[in-house]
Amino acid sequence: MDTDNTASRTACTTAGTTVGTTVGNRRPRPGAASVDRYRRLLLQLAASAQALVLLPLRAAGRTARAANSVAQGDSGAAAVSGDGRHDFDFLHGQWQIRNERLTQRLAGSSDWEIFGATQWCQPMLGGVGNVDDFVSDWARPGSDERFIGMTLRLFSPESRQWSIYWAGNHDGHLEPPMVGRFDHGVGTFHGHGEHEGRPVQVRFVWNQVSANTAHWQQAFSADQGQTWETNWHMWFRRTDGDGRLLHDDGVIELRQYAMQPGRRDDLIELFEREFIEPQEAVGMHVIGQFRDLDHDDRFVWMRGFADMPVRAEALSGFYCGPTWARHRQDANATIVDSDDVLLLRPARPELALPHSGERPPVGADHAAGGLLEAGICHLDDAAEAGFVERFVQTMAPRLRAAGAEMVGVYITESAPNTYPRLPVREGEPVLVWFARFADVQAHHRYESALLADGLWNTAVAQALLDGLRQPPQRLRLAPTPRSELRT
């Protein structure tokens, strides 16, 4: 199944099989009624005042001005817009943050503390700077006051680098700047600091950047950069005005687990108590989880990612994280096999699964109701070769006529598996449809209607002659109490 993974984030060697971390319930960012707009304004004014002092300075270690100046004329605007001044635009707006912080630094510790925070970031100085307001649930040892911080980021058009200044409410002082830039979507920044009286080199890395996700991590080096210890992760998830996470499911996994006899409900209870919010905190979207009505020992669930690079970072963050280490043995003990995984993407943008309603809270035990059908078509060639159009034109209308509420059509994501520690069924072209039904009886009526539908039978027979390797496999899936995807 899997081998032991270390608790260190920098030495994770295996992912395990299923999911499982624990963190407090998702905390929405305060709404408009509770946001201290006056305090935010003061922070912005303070940051602007600091900027007036800091702009003339040049941080140590900045590179010299490029030998060749940017050509003027028609290409000038494009050159300026691509010089790096917009690299932090992704951070503007409001975020929910999961913090994982090493309790002891440069001491070989593997003890991580987890706490939540919210952040609001806004541009300033015409776009060459920004300031954020970081409000955490954490209190420094010996203090009852929540830790609050702010970051001032300033871009130098001359060096094309950013300087990042941090201040906290524990001392009210701006720390020395971290200086660097983004390259191929990854921002790397270096500076100098002090830890317990000794000088250290400090490194920030920004990655996993998408419309609704980002990842920041801090590392220290006490040996002039020969070795680094990562001691703080911040996993950013964008939220709407009501504090709800925003999702972008460009890629999804359809995961089918063979369970130990009689252990399915044990995993469901653990999953719904400990596994949902922590996955979403590091960049995933837990779309839904289900009991297979035709196999008592099969658990099916789906999760989404913005894209394949975000998927790699999010899975690494989860399976190499401290809370997966806490629950992995209990989860794995319930599972026989977890390798039946299809990696999928929407067949067309308009055929993606709709955004679901609010997920029931932790501890919900009422039946979710309804039923989801997952229809899996195994194909000879990639669905783009023509099967998508055939399905949309000839098969989907028959499913609807029989009573199915079609909610999504997906095809194989052919990109290489970006997280090979978790296997997927690569090289298997499929088309998968998802349809909702009010209850099991509604699905029975639908099945009877399909059997009697000559046009459906003809469409399937023709597909079997050209493109379809076998009759469609249909899974009857009952949502668990906290499944987001439901009727």
Short mmCIF file of C-alpha atoms in Angstrom, two decimals:
data_model
loop_
_atom_site.label_atom_id
_atom_site.label_comp_id
_atom_site.label_asym_id
_atom_site.label_seq_id
_atom_site.Cartn_x
_atom_site.Cartn_y
_atom_site.Cartn_z
CA MET A 1 0.00 0.00 0.00
CA ASP A 2 2.45 2.67 1.13
CA THR A 3 5.60 3.10 3.14
CA ASP A 4 6.32 5.33 6.10
CA ASN A 5 6.82 8.96 5.27
CA THR A 6 8.85 11.32 7.36
CA ALA A 7 7.17 14.17 9.13
CA SER A 8 9.62 16.66 7.71
CA ARG A 9 8.19 18.68 4.84
CA THR A 10 11.55 18.71 3.10
CA ALA A 11 12.15 14.96 3.37
CA CYS A 12 8.79 13.54 2.33
CA THR A 13 9.41 10.36 0.36
CA THR A 14 5.96 8.86 -0.11
CA ALA A 15 2.40 10.00 -0.25
CA GLY A 16 0.34 7.14 1.10
CA THR A 17 -2.89 6.18 -0.53
CA THR A 18 -5.92 8.16 0.52
CA VAL A 19 -6.37 11.44 2.31
CA GLY A 20 -6.30 12.70 5.82
CA THR A 21 -5.15 15.71 7.70
CA THR A 22 -6.82 17.58 10.45
CA VAL A 23 -7.25 21.26 11.03
CA GLY A 24 -9.99 23.32 12.54
CA ASN A 25 -13.17 23.98 10.64
CA ARG A 26 -12.80 26.32 7.73
CA ARG A 27 -12.89 29.87 9.01
CA PRO A 28 -14.42 32.33 6.55
CA ARG A 29 -12.87 35.71 6.22
CA PRO A 30 -14.96 38.27 8.12
CA GLY A 31 -17.68 39.76 5.97
CA ALA A 32 -18.19 43.43 5.28
CA ALA A 33 -19.93 43.95 8.61
CA SER A 34 -16.98 42.69 10.63
CA VAL A 35 -13.99 43.90 8.61
CA ASP A 36 -12.23 46.72 10.38
CA ARG A 37 -11.99 49.01 7.37
CA TYR A 38 -10.61 51.82 9.47
CA ARG A 39 -7.70 49.68 10.67
CA ARG A 40 -7.01 48.56 7.09
CA LEU A 41 -6.92 52.19 6.00
CA LEU A 42 -4.45 53.03 8.72
CA LEU A 43 -2.26 50.12 7.67
CA GLN A 44 -2.32 51.31 4.08
CA LEU A 45 -1.43 54.85 5.07
CA ALA A 46 1.36 53.58 7.28
CA ALA A 47 2.70 51.43 4.47
CA SER A 48 2.55 54.36 2.07
CA ALA A 49 4.50 56.49 4.51
CA GLN A 50 7.12 53.77 4.86
CA ALA A 51 7.29 53.53 1.10
CA LEU A 52 8.21 57.20 0.78
CA VAL A 53 11.20 56.53 3.01
CA LEU A 54 12.21 53.24 1.44
CA LEU A 55 11.87 54.02 -2.25
CA PRO A 56 15.25 55.78 -2.53
CA LEU A 57 17.05 52.85 -0.91
CA ARG A 58 18.68 49.98 -2.78
CA ALA A 59 18.52 46.59 -1.04
CA ALA A 60 21.83 44.76 -0.80
CA GLY A 61 22.34 42.07 -3.36
CA ARG A 62 20.24 43.53 -6.15
CA THR A 63 21.51 42.83 -9.63
CA ALA A 64 22.92 45.61 -11.77
CA ARG A 65 20.84 47.33 -14.38
CA ALA A 66 20.49 45.28 -17.56
CA ALA A 67 23.12 46.21 -20.13
CA ASN A 68 20.58 46.64 -22.91
CA SER A 69 17.75 49.04 -22.19
CA VAL A 70 14.18 48.21 -23.23
CA ALA A 71 13.49 49.27 -26.79
CA GLN A 72 11.06 52.15 -27.10
CA GLY A 73 8.17 52.58 -29.52
CA ASP A 74 5.41 50.05 -30.20
CA SER A 75 7.14 47.36 -28.17
CA GLY A 76 7.70 49.64 -25.19
CA ALA A 77 4.32 49.06 -23.54
CA ALA A 78 4.60 45.31 -23.88
CA ALA A 79 8.11 45.37 -22.45
CA VAL A 80 7.04 47.45 -19.45
CA SER A 81 4.01 45.27 -18.76
CA GLY A 82 6.23 42.20 -18.77
CA ASP A 83 9.05 43.58 -16.65
CA GLY A 84 7.77 41.94 -13.46
CA ARG A 85 5.73 44.73 -11.93
CA HIS A 86 2.55 42.68 -12.27
CA ASP A 87 3.97 39.45 -10.85
CA PHE A 88 2.15 39.93 -7.53
CA ASP A 89 -1.18 40.95 -9.07
CA PHE A 90 -2.47 37.44 -8.32
CA LEU A 91 -2.34 38.25 -4.60
CA HIS A 92 -4.80 41.15 -4.70
CA GLY A 93 -8.06 40.34 -2.91
CA GLN A 94 -9.10 38.33 0.11
CA TRP A 95 -7.73 34.95 1.16
CA GLN A 96 -8.07 32.18 3.69
CA ILE A 97 -4.69 30.82 4.79
CA ARG A 98 -3.64 27.54 6.36
CA ASN A 99 -0.36 28.02 8.23
CA GLU A 100 1.97 25.14 9.02
CA ARG A 101 4.79 26.42 11.20
CA LEU A 102 7.74 24.47 12.60
CA THR A 103 7.70 24.92 16.37
CA GLN A 104 11.50 24.68 16.72
CA ARG A 105 13.75 25.91 13.96
CA LEU A 106 17.22 24.63 13.04
CA ALA A 107 16.93 21.99 15.74
CA GLY A 108 15.97 18.91 13.72
CA SER A 109 12.36 19.21 14.86
CA SER A 110 9.43 17.58 13.07
CA ASP A 111 6.73 19.18 15.25
CA TRP A 112 4.46 21.42 13.20
CA GLU A 113 1.75 23.68 14.54
CA ILE A 114 -1.26 24.46 12.37
CA PHE A 115 -3.37 27.62 12.55
CA GLY A 116 -5.64 29.65 10.35
CA ALA A 117 -5.48 33.23 9.13
CA THR A 118 -7.17 35.63 6.76
CA GLN A 119 -5.55 38.21 4.53
CA TRP A 120 -6.60 41.16 2.43
CA CYS A 121 -4.11 42.45 -0.16
CA GLN A 122 -4.49 45.59 -2.24
CA PRO A 123 -2.31 47.45 -4.77
CA MET A 124 -0.70 50.80 -4.08
CA LEU A 125 1.64 53.33 -5.72
CA GLY A 126 0.01 52.86 -9.09
CA GLY A 127 0.69 49.12 -9.16
CA VAL A 128 4.40 49.02 -8.29
CA GLY A 129 3.58 48.05 -4.74
CA ASN A 130 1.01 46.32 -2.59
CA VAL A 131 0.22 45.92 1.08
CA ASP A 132 -1.60 43.17 2.92
CA ASP A 133 -3.27 42.77 6.30
CA PHE A 134 -2.62 39.34 7.86
CA VAL A 135 -4.83 38.34 10.82
CA SER A 136 -4.16 34.94 12.37
CA ASP A 137 -5.72 32.66 14.97
CA TRP A 138 -2.30 32.15 16.53
CA ALA A 139 -0.82 33.81 19.62
CA ARG A 140 2.88 34.02 20.30
CA PRO A 141 4.05 32.00 23.31
CA GLY A 142 3.36 33.96 26.47
CA SER A 143 0.84 36.26 24.82
CA ASP A 144 -2.95 36.17 24.65
CA GLU A 145 -3.02 38.56 21.69
CA ARG A 146 -3.62 37.18 18.20
CA PHE A 147 -0.66 37.58 15.88
CA ILE A 148 -1.32 40.24 13.25
CA GLY A 149 1.10 41.14 10.50
CA MET A 150 1.42 43.20 7.38
CA THR A 151 3.60 42.94 4.29
CA LEU A 152 4.77 45.81 2.12
CA ARG A 153 6.00 44.81 -1.36
CA LEU A 154 7.73 47.30 -3.65
CA PHE A 155 8.86 46.80 -7.23
CA SER A 156 11.95 48.50 -8.64
CA PRO A 157 11.62 49.20 -12.40
CA GLU A 158 15.38 49.73 -12.43
CA SER A 159 16.44 46.31 -11.11
CA ARG A 160 13.16 44.57 -12.03
CA GLN A 161 13.08 43.02 -8.59
CA TRP A 162 10.68 43.08 -5.67
CA SER A 163 11.58 44.00 -2.10
CA ILE A 164 9.36 42.43 0.55
CA TYR A 165 9.10 44.00 4.02
CA TRP A 166 7.29 42.30 6.91
CA ALA A 167 6.07 43.74 10.22
CA GLY A 168 4.15 42.19 13.10
CA ASN A 169 2.16 43.54 16.02
CA HIS A 170 4.71 42.06 18.45
CA ASP A 171 7.21 44.87 17.77
CA GLY A 172 5.80 47.14 15.07
CA HIS A 173 9.07 47.23 13.10
CA LEU A 174 9.68 46.48 9.44
CA GLU A 175 12.12 43.61 9.10
CA PRO A 176 15.02 43.75 6.59
CA PRO A 177 13.80 43.23 3.02
CA MET A 178 13.68 40.03 1.06
CA VAL A 179 14.69 40.70 -2.54
CA GLY A 180 14.02 38.68 -5.68
CA ARG A 181 11.77 38.06 -8.64
CA PHE A 182 9.52 35.54 -10.39
CA ASP A 183 10.86 33.16 -13.02
CA HIS A 184 8.56 30.75 -14.88
CA GLY A 185 5.81 31.25 -12.31
CA VAL A 186 8.00 30.72 -9.22
CA GLY A 187 9.05 33.65 -7.07
CA THR A 188 12.32 33.32 -5.12
CA PHE A 189 13.46 35.95 -2.63
CA HIS A 190 16.53 36.06 -0.38
CA GLY A 191 17.57 38.07 2.61
CA HIS A 192 19.30 37.96 5.98
CA GLY A 193 17.88 37.52 9.44
CA GLU A 194 18.63 36.33 12.93
CA HIS A 195 17.44 33.29 14.82
CA GLU A 196 18.07 32.94 18.54
CA GLY A 197 20.99 35.29 18.37
CA ARG A 198 22.78 33.84 15.36
CA PRO A 199 22.68 35.13 11.79
CA VAL A 200 20.80 33.10 9.19
CA GLN A 201 20.07 33.38 5.52
CA VAL A 202 16.36 33.53 4.73
CA ARG A 203 14.56 32.39 1.59
CA PHE A 204 10.95 32.92 0.49
CA VAL A 205 9.43 30.89 -2.34
CA TRP A 206 6.06 31.61 -3.99
CA ASN A 207 4.52 28.94 -6.26
CA GLN A 208 1.26 27.07 -6.95
CA VAL A 209 -0.10 30.34 -8.29
CA SER A 210 -3.50 30.17 -9.97
CA ALA A 211 -6.66 32.27 -9.95
CA ASN A 212 -7.66 30.93 -6.55
CA THR A 213 -4.55 29.32 -5.02
CA ALA A 214 -1.01 30.23 -3.97
CA HIS A 215 1.69 28.77 -1.74
CA TRP A 216 4.34 30.64 0.24
CA GLN A 217 7.15 28.99 2.18
CA GLN A 218 10.02 30.25 4.30
CA ALA A 219 13.36 28.52 4.85
CA PHE A 220 16.45 29.27 6.95
CA SER A 221 20.07 28.37 6.30
CA ALA A 222 22.77 28.54 8.98
CA ASP A 223 25.59 27.40 6.67
CA GLN A 224 25.67 30.08 3.98
CA GLY A 225 23.04 28.43 1.83
CA GLN A 226 24.52 24.92 1.66
CA THR A 227 21.45 23.44 3.34
CA TRP A 228 17.99 24.86 3.96
CA GLU A 229 15.27 24.00 6.46
CA THR A 230 11.73 24.99 5.53
CA ASN A 231 9.99 26.21 8.67
CA TRP A 232 6.76 27.86 7.55
CA HIS A 233 4.15 27.16 4.87
CA MET A 234 1.19 29.38 4.02
CA TRP A 235 -1.41 27.82 1.74
CA PHE A 236 -3.60 30.54 0.22
CA ARG A 237 -7.18 29.96 -0.95
CA ARG A 238 -9.16 32.85 -2.43
CA THR A 239 -12.56 33.53 -0.85
CA ASP A 240 -15.66 35.42 -1.93
CA GLY A 241 -17.36 38.19 0.03
CA ASP A 242 -19.02 35.66 2.31
CA GLY A 243 -15.79 33.83 3.11
CA ARG A 244 -16.47 30.82 0.88
CA LEU A 245 -13.60 29.23 -1.01
CA LEU A 246 -13.50 29.76 -4.76
CA HIS A 247 -12.68 26.70 -6.89
CA ASP A 248 -11.36 26.18 -10.39
CA ASP A 249 -11.61 22.50 -11.36
CA GLY A 250 -9.67 22.34 -14.62
CA VAL A 251 -8.63 18.76 -13.74
CA ILE A 252 -10.46 16.24 -11.56
CA GLU A 253 -9.77 12.78 -10.18
CA LEU A 254 -12.46 10.09 -10.07
CA ARG A 255 -11.19 7.76 -7.35
CA GLN A 256 -12.63 4.28 -6.62
CA TYR A 257 -11.37 2.50 -3.49
CA ALA A 258 -11.76 -1.18 -2.75
CA MET A 259 -12.37 -1.36 1.00
CA GLN A 260 -11.68 -3.91 3.67
CA PRO A 261 -14.93 -5.84 4.34
CA GLY A 262 -17.19 -3.77 6.55
CA ARG A 263 -14.80 -0.79 6.78
CA ARG A 264 -16.35 1.62 4.29
CA ASP A 265 -18.32 3.57 6.87
CA ASP A 266 -15.22 3.81 9.07
CA LEU A 267 -13.37 5.58 6.27
CA ILE A 268 -16.36 7.81 5.50
CA GLU A 269 -16.55 8.94 9.13
CA LEU A 270 -12.81 9.66 9.22
CA PHE A 271 -12.89 11.32 5.80
CA GLU A 272 -15.74 13.66 6.65
CA ARG A 273 -14.35 14.59 10.05
CA GLU A 274 -10.69 15.09 9.18
CA PHE A 275 -9.98 15.01 5.45
CA ILE A 276 -12.07 17.58 3.59
CA GLU A 277 -11.07 21.04 4.82
CA PRO A 278 -7.33 20.24 5.08
CA GLN A 279 -7.21 19.13 1.44
CA GLU A 280 -9.03 22.22 0.28
CA ALA A 281 -6.76 24.43 2.37
CA VAL A 282 -3.70 23.38 0.33
CA GLY A 283 -5.28 23.88 -3.10
CA MET A 284 -7.73 21.07 -3.89
CA HIS A 285 -11.52 20.93 -4.13
CA VAL A 286 -13.25 17.93 -2.60
CA ILE A 287 -16.16 17.72 -5.03
CA GLY A 288 -18.04 14.78 -3.56
CA GLN A 289 -17.81 11.41 -1.87
CA PHE A 290 -20.16 8.44 -2.33
CA ARG A 291 -21.15 4.91 -1.42
CA ASP A 292 -21.32 2.61 -4.45
CA LEU A 293 -24.81 1.12 -4.19
CA ASP A 294 -23.83 -2.01 -6.12
CA HIS A 295 -20.63 -2.79 -4.17
CA ASP A 296 -20.82 -2.65 -0.39
CA ASP A 297 -17.05 -2.42 -0.11
CA ARG A 298 -16.38 0.36 -2.62
CA PHE A 299 -15.94 4.03 -1.75
CA VAL A 300 -15.91 6.59 -4.58
CA TRP A 301 -14.93 10.23 -4.41
CA MET A 302 -13.81 13.13 -6.59
CA ARG A 303 -11.49 16.05 -6.10
CA GLY A 304 -10.53 18.91 -8.41
CA PHE A 305 -7.49 21.09 -9.15
CA ALA A 306 -6.94 24.26 -11.12
CA ASP A 307 -4.39 22.56 -13.38
CA MET A 308 -1.71 19.87 -13.35
CA PRO A 309 1.09 21.97 -11.77
CA VAL A 310 -1.27 23.06 -8.98
CA ARG A 311 -2.26 19.41 -8.55
CA ALA A 312 1.38 18.39 -7.98
CA GLU A 313 1.94 21.12 -5.41
CA ALA A 314 -1.34 20.54 -3.59
CA LEU A 315 -0.86 16.77 -3.34
CA SER A 316 2.67 17.23 -2.09
CA GLY A 317 1.48 19.74 0.46
CA PHE A 318 -1.17 17.38 1.75
CA TYR A 319 0.59 14.01 1.73
CA CYS A 320 3.89 15.38 3.01
CA GLY A 321 2.12 17.42 5.65
CA PRO A 322 1.93 16.91 9.40
CA THR A 323 -1.72 16.00 9.63
CA TRP A 324 -1.60 13.30 6.95
CA ALA A 325 1.15 11.73 9.04
CA ARG A 326 -1.26 11.84 11.96
CA HIS A 327 -4.10 9.94 10.23
CA ARG A 328 -2.56 7.90 7.45
CA GLN A 329 -2.40 4.61 9.33
CA ASP A 330 -6.07 4.76 10.34
CA ALA A 331 -7.09 5.59 6.77
CA ASN A 332 -4.93 2.95 5.10
CA ALA A 333 -6.15 0.27 7.49
CA THR A 334 -9.61 0.50 5.90
CA ILE A 335 -8.47 0.17 2.27
CA VAL A 336 -7.50 -2.79 0.12
CA ASP A 337 -6.66 -0.85 -3.06
CA SER A 338 -6.73 2.84 -3.97
CA ASP A 339 -5.12 2.81 -7.42
CA ASP A 340 -8.33 2.86 -9.51
CA VAL A 341 -8.10 6.54 -10.42
CA LEU A 342 -9.17 8.32 -13.60
CA LEU A 343 -7.62 11.72 -14.28
CA LEU A 344 -10.16 13.79 -16.21
CA ARG A 345 -10.86 17.23 -17.63
CA PRO A 346 -14.08 18.79 -18.93
CA ALA A 347 -14.89 17.64 -22.47
CA ARG A 348 -15.89 21.24 -23.16
CA PRO A 349 -16.02 24.25 -20.83
CA GLU A 350 -19.81 24.22 -20.81
CA LEU A 351 -19.84 20.51 -19.86
CA ALA A 352 -17.98 20.96 -16.56
CA LEU A 353 -19.70 20.08 -13.29
CA PRO A 354 -21.71 23.00 -11.89
CA HIS A 355 -20.70 24.78 -8.72
CA SER A 356 -22.38 23.02 -5.83
CA GLY A 357 -24.10 24.52 -2.84
CA GLU A 358 -22.66 24.90 0.62
CA ARG A 359 -21.27 21.71 2.13
CA PRO A 360 -22.92 20.46 5.34
CA PRO A 361 -20.82 21.05 8.46
CA VAL A 362 -18.54 18.59 10.24
CA GLY A 363 -20.65 16.12 12.18
CA ALA A 364 -23.58 16.11 9.77
CA ASP A 365 -25.12 12.65 9.89
CA HIS A 366 -28.37 12.99 7.97
CA ALA A 367 -28.75 11.14 4.69
CA ALA A 368 -27.78 13.30 1.74
CA GLY A 369 -30.51 11.90 -0.50
CA GLY A 370 -30.45 11.65 -4.26
CA LEU A 371 -28.22 9.57 -6.47
CA LEU A 372 -25.39 10.31 -8.89
CA GLU A 373 -24.67 8.17 -11.93
CA ALA A 374 -21.15 8.06 -13.33
CA GLY A 375 -21.17 6.56 -16.80
CA ILE A 376 -17.74 5.44 -18.03
CA CYS A 377 -17.16 4.90 -21.75
CA HIS A 378 -13.87 3.09 -22.50
CA LEU A 379 -12.64 4.21 -25.92
CA ASP A 380 -10.31 2.99 -28.64
CA ASP A 381 -8.88 6.48 -29.19
CA ALA A 382 -8.85 9.80 -27.40
CA ALA A 383 -12.34 11.23 -27.10
CA GLU A 384 -11.27 14.31 -29.02
CA ALA A 385 -11.08 12.10 -32.13
CA GLY A 386 -14.85 12.45 -32.47
CA PHE A 387 -16.52 10.59 -29.64
CA VAL A 388 -17.34 13.75 -27.68
CA GLU A 389 -19.41 15.10 -30.55
CA ARG A 390 -21.08 11.72 -31.06
CA PHE A 391 -21.94 11.49 -27.39
CA VAL A 392 -23.33 15.03 -27.24
CA GLN A 393 -25.39 14.63 -30.41
CA THR A 394 -26.72 11.06 -30.15
CA MET A 395 -26.25 9.60 -26.67
CA ALA A 396 -26.75 12.45 -24.20
CA PRO A 397 -30.22 13.35 -25.60
CA ARG A 398 -31.36 9.76 -25.00
CA LEU A 399 -30.08 9.86 -21.40
CA ARG A 400 -32.03 13.07 -20.80
CA ALA A 401 -35.15 11.66 -22.45
CA ALA A 402 -34.97 8.70 -20.07
CA GLY A 403 -34.92 11.01 -17.04
CA ALA A 404 -31.25 11.86 -16.36
CA GLU A 405 -30.25 15.35 -15.25
CA MET A 406 -26.91 15.64 -17.02
CA VAL A 407 -24.44 17.64 -14.91
CA GLY A 408 -21.04 17.00 -16.49
CA VAL A 409 -19.11 15.31 -19.29
CA TYR A 410 -15.37 14.63 -18.90
CA ILE A 411 -12.60 13.02 -20.91
CA THR A 412 -9.17 11.68 -20.05
CA GLU A 413 -6.54 14.24 -19.09
CA SER A 414 -3.63 13.02 -21.19
CA ALA A 415 -0.89 15.05 -19.50
CA PRO A 416 1.66 13.00 -17.56
CA ASN A 417 0.84 12.27 -13.95
CA THR A 418 2.43 15.17 -12.06
CA TYR A 419 2.39 13.26 -8.77
CA PRO A 420 3.50 9.70 -9.58
CA ARG A 421 3.48 8.65 -5.92
CA LEU A 422 -0.29 8.40 -6.42
CA PRO A 423 -0.89 6.19 -9.49
CA VAL A 424 -3.59 6.95 -12.04
CA ARG A 425 -4.89 4.87 -14.95
CA GLU A 426 -2.71 6.41 -17.64
CA GLY A 427 -3.11 5.51 -21.31
CA GLU A 428 -6.82 4.66 -20.93
CA PRO A 429 -8.93 7.03 -23.04
CA VAL A 430 -12.39 7.42 -21.55
CA LEU A 431 -15.42 9.65 -21.62
CA VAL A 432 -17.29 9.94 -18.33
CA TRP A 433 -20.71 11.48 -17.87
CA PHE A 434 -22.30 12.47 -14.57
CA ALA A 435 -26.06 12.60 -14.08
CA ARG A 436 -28.25 13.29 -11.03
CA PHE A 437 -31.47 11.63 -9.93
CA ALA A 438 -33.91 12.44 -7.15
CA ASP A 439 -33.70 8.97 -5.61
CA VAL A 440 -33.10 5.30 -6.33
CA GLN A 441 -36.63 4.84 -7.67
CA ALA A 442 -36.08 7.64 -10.20
CA HIS A 443 -32.95 5.86 -11.36
CA HIS A 444 -34.85 2.57 -11.71
CA ARG A 445 -37.38 4.31 -13.97
CA TYR A 446 -34.51 5.78 -15.98
CA GLU A 447 -32.88 2.36 -16.47
CA SER A 448 -36.18 0.88 -17.62
CA ALA A 449 -36.66 3.74 -20.08
CA LEU A 450 -33.17 3.23 -21.51
CA LEU A 451 -33.77 -0.49 -22.00
CA ALA A 452 -36.90 0.28 -23.97
CA ASP A 453 -35.34 3.10 -26.00
CA GLY A 454 -34.47 1.81 -29.45
CA LEU A 455 -32.54 4.99 -30.30
CA TRP A 456 -30.29 4.55 -27.24
CA ASN A 457 -29.62 0.91 -28.09
CA THR A 458 -28.84 1.86 -31.67
CA ALA A 459 -26.48 4.64 -30.56
CA VAL A 460 -24.60 2.25 -28.27
CA ALA A 461 -24.42 -0.45 -30.95
CA GLN A 462 -23.03 1.99 -33.49
CA ALA A 463 -20.49 3.29 -30.96
CA LEU A 464 -19.35 -0.28 -30.25
CA LEU A 465 -18.53 -0.64 -33.94
CA ASP A 466 -16.47 2.55 -33.97
CA GLY A 467 -14.86 4.05 -30.89
CA LEU A 468 -16.45 2.34 -27.90
CA ARG A 469 -14.55 -0.71 -26.60
CA GLN A 470 -17.36 -2.10 -24.42
CA PRO A 471 -20.85 -1.09 -23.27
CA PRO A 472 -20.77 1.91 -20.92
CA GLN A 473 -20.07 1.09 -17.27
CA ARG A 474 -22.58 2.84 -15.00
CA LEU A 475 -21.90 3.47 -11.30
CA ARG A 476 -24.81 4.20 -8.94
CA LEU A 477 -23.43 6.50 -6.28
CA ALA A 478 -25.18 7.65 -3.09
CA PRO A 479 -23.77 10.90 -1.62
CA THR A 480 -22.40 10.71 1.91
CA PRO A 481 -23.67 13.25 4.48
CA ARG A 482 -21.00 15.90 3.72
CA SER A 483 -20.74 15.39 -0.04
CA GLU A 484 -20.81 18.75 -1.78
CA LEU A 485 -22.07 17.23 -5.04
CA ARG A 486 -25.63 16.09 -4.38
CA THR A 487 -29.16 16.73 -5.61
#
